[in-house]
GROMACS .gro file of C-alpha atoms in nm:
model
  176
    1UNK     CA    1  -1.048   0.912   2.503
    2UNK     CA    2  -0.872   0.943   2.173
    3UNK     CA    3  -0.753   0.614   2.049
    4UNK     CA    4  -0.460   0.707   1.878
    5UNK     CA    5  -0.327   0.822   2.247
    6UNK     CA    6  -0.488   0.462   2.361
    7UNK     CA    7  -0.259   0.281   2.116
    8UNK     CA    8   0.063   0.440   2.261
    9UNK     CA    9   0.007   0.506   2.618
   10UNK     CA   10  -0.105   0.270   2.893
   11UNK     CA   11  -0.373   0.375   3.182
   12UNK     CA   12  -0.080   0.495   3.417
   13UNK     CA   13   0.072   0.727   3.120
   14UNK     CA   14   0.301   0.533   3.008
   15UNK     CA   15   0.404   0.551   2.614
   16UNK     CA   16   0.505   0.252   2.380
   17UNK     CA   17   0.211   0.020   2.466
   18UNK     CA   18   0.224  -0.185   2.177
   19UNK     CA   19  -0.094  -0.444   2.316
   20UNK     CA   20  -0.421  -0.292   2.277
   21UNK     CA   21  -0.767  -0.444   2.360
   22UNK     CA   22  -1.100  -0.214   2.260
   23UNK     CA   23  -1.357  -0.401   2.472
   24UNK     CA   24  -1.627  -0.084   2.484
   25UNK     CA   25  -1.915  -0.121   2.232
   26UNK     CA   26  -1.955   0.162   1.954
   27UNK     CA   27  -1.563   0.309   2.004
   28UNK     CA   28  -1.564   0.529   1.677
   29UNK     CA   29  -1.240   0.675   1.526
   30UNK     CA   30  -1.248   1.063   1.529
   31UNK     CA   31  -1.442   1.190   1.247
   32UNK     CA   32  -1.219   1.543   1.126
   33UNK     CA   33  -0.914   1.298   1.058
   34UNK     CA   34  -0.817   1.211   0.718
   35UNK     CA   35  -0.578   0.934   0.789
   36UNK     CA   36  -0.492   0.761   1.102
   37UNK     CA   37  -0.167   0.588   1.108
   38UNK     CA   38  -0.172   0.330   1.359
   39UNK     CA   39   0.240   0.289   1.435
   40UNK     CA   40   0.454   0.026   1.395
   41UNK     CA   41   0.393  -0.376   1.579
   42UNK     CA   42   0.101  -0.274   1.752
   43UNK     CA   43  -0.140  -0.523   1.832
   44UNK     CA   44  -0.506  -0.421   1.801
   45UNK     CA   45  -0.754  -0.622   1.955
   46UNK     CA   46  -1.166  -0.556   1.913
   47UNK     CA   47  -1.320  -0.783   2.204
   48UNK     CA   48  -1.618  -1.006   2.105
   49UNK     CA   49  -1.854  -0.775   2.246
   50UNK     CA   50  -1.664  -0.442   2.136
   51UNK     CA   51  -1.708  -0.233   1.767
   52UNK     CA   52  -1.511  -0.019   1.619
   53UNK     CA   53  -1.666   0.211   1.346
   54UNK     CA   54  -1.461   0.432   1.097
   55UNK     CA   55  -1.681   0.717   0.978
   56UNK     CA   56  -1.687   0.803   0.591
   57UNK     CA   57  -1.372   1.008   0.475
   58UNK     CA   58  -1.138   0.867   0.711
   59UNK     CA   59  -0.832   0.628   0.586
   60UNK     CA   60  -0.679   0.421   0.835
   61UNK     CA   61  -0.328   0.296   0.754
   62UNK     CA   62  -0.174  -0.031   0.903
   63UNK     CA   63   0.191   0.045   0.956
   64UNK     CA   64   0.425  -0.218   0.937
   65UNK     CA   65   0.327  -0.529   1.170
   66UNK     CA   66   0.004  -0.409   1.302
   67UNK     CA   67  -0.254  -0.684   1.354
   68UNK     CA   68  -0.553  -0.619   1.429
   69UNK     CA   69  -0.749  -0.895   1.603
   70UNK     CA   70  -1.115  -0.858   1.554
   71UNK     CA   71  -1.334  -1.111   1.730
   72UNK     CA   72  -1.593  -0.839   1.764
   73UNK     CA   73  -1.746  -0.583   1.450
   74UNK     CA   74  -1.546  -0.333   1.253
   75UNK     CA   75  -1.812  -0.123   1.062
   76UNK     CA   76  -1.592   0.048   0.786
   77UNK     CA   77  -1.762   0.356   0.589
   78UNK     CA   78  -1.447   0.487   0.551
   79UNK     CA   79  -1.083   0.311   0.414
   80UNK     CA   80  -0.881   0.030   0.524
   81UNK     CA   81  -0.485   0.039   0.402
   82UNK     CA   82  -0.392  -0.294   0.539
   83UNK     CA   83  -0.033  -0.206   0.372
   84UNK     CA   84   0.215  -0.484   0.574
   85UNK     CA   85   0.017  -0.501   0.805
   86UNK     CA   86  -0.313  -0.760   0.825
   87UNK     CA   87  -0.672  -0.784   1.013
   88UNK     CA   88  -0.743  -1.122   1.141
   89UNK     CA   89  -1.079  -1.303   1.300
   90UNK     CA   90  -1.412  -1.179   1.151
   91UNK     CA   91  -1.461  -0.988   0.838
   92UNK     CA   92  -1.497  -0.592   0.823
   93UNK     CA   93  -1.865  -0.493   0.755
   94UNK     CA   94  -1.836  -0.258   0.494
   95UNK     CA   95  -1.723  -0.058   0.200
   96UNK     CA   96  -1.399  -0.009   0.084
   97UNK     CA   97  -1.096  -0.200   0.210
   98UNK     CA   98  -0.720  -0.198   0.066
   99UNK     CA   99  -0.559   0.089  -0.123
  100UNK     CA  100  -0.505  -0.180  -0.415
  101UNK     CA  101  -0.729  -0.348  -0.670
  102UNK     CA  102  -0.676  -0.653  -0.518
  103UNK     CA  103  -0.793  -0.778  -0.137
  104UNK     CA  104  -0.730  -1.110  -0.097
  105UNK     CA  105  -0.799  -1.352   0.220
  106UNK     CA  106  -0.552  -1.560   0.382
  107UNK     CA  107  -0.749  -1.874   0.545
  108UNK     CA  108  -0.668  -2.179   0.698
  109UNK     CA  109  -0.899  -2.404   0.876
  110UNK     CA  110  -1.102  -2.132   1.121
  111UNK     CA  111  -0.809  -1.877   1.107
  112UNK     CA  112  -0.884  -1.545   0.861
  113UNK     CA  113  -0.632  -1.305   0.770
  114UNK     CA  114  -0.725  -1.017   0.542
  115UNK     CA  115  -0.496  -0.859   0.324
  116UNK     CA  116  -0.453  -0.561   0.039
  117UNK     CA  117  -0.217  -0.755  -0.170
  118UNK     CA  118  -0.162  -1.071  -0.334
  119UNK     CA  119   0.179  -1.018  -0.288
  120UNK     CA  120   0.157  -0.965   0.116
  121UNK     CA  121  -0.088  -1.285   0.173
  122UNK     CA  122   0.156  -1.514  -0.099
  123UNK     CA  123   0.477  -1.408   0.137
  124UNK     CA  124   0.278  -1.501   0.480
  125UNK     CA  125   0.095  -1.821   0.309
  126UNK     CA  126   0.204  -2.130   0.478
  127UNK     CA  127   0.132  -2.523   0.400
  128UNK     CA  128  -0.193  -2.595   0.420
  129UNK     CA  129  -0.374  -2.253   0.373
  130UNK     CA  130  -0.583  -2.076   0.110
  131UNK     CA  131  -0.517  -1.767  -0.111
  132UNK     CA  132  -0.880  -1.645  -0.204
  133UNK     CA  133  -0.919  -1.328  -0.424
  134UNK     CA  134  -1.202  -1.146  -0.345
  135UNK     CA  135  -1.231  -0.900  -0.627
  136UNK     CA  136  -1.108  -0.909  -0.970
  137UNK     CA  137  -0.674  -0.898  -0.995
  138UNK     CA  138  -0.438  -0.837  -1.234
  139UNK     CA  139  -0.065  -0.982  -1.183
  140UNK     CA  140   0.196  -0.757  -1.217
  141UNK     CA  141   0.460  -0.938  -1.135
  142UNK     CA  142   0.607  -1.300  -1.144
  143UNK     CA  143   0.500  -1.566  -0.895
  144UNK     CA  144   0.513  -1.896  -0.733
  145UNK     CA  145   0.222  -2.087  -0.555
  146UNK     CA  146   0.430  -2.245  -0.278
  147UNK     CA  147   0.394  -2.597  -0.272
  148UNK     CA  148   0.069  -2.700  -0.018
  149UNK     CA  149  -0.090  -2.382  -0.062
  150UNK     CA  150  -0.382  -2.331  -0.227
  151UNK     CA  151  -0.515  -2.033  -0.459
  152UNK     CA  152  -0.872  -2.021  -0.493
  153UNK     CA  153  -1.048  -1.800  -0.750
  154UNK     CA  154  -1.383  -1.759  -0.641
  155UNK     CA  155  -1.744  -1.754  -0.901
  156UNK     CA  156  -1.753  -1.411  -1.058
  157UNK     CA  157  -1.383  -1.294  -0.961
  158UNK     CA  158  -1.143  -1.296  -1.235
  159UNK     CA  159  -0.773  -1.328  -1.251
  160UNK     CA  160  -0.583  -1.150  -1.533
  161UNK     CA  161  -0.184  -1.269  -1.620
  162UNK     CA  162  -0.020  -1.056  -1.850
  163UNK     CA  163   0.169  -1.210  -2.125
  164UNK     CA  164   0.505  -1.116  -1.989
  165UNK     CA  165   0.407  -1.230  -1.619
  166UNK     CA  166   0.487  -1.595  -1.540
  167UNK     CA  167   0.307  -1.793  -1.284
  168UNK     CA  168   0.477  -2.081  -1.164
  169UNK     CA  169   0.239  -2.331  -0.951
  170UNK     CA  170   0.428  -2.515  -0.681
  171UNK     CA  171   0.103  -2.534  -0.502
  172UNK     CA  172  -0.314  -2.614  -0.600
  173UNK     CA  173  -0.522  -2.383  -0.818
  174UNK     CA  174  -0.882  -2.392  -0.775
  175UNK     CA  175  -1.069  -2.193  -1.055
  176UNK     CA  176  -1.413  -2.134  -0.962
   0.00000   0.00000   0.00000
């Protein structure tokens, strides 16, 4: 069954299922698209036991308040555009992720969010979790570190500030 008819229409036919659980093993995403658009506040879950694989060549785009849940194995040989939306749970196992330079991880205690902007995980950070930059980032912007929240800048990732781009720390930088 296609998926992108799974997201939007329930086992009885009916459209604007918002809740989806993949709990199949191996569920790949069709191969001849170039970019799947998953729509608008769905909810994407991949089951502990479940995969979902997206083949080389294929982009998939988060719209707008898509989360996808994955407790199970996304094996990406394709592209991830997280855009507003975010992937939670385990890490993608994979290649590229995020349309931007910079992919950055949400985390607090067990809880992992994974987004393609600084920007997106600083706006969603609460007390108490961690901004961690996974590849190199340049600001282009101003910004505040919320107070309680920490930015972590791992070994080997650097983070470039502009001259004319102020960062204003509120919060806890840990420079690694």
């Amino acid at each position: 069954e296609d998926l992108l008819e799974e997201l939007t229409t329930d086992e009885n036919g009916v459209s604007g299922v918002t809740d989806v659980t993949i709990t199949r093993e191996n569920v790949t995403l069709p191969a001849g698209s170039e970019e799947i658009v998953i729509p608008e506040g769905v909810k994407l879950e991949i089951a502990e036991a479940a995969s979902l694989k997206i083949p080389e060549g294929v982009v998939v785009s988060l719209s707008e308040d898509v989360v996808i849940e994955n407790r199970g194995t996304i094996e990406n040989s394709g592209h991830v555009d997280c855009g507003e939306g975010f992937i939670k749970g385990n890490p993608l196992e994979n290649s590229e992720t995020g349309t931007s330079d910079d992919l950055v991880i949400l985390k607090k205690e067990d809880q992992t969010t994974y987004y393609t902007t600084f920007e997106n995980a600083l706006e969603k950070a609460e007390e108490g979790e961690s901004i961690i930059f996974v590849e190199d980032t340049v600001l282009n912007e101003d910004i505040v570190i919320p107070q309680n929240v920490t930015l972590e800048i791992p070994e080997n990732v650097e983070l470039t500030i502009p001259q004319e781009v102020v960062l204003k720390n509120n919060g806890t930088i840990n420079n690694n």
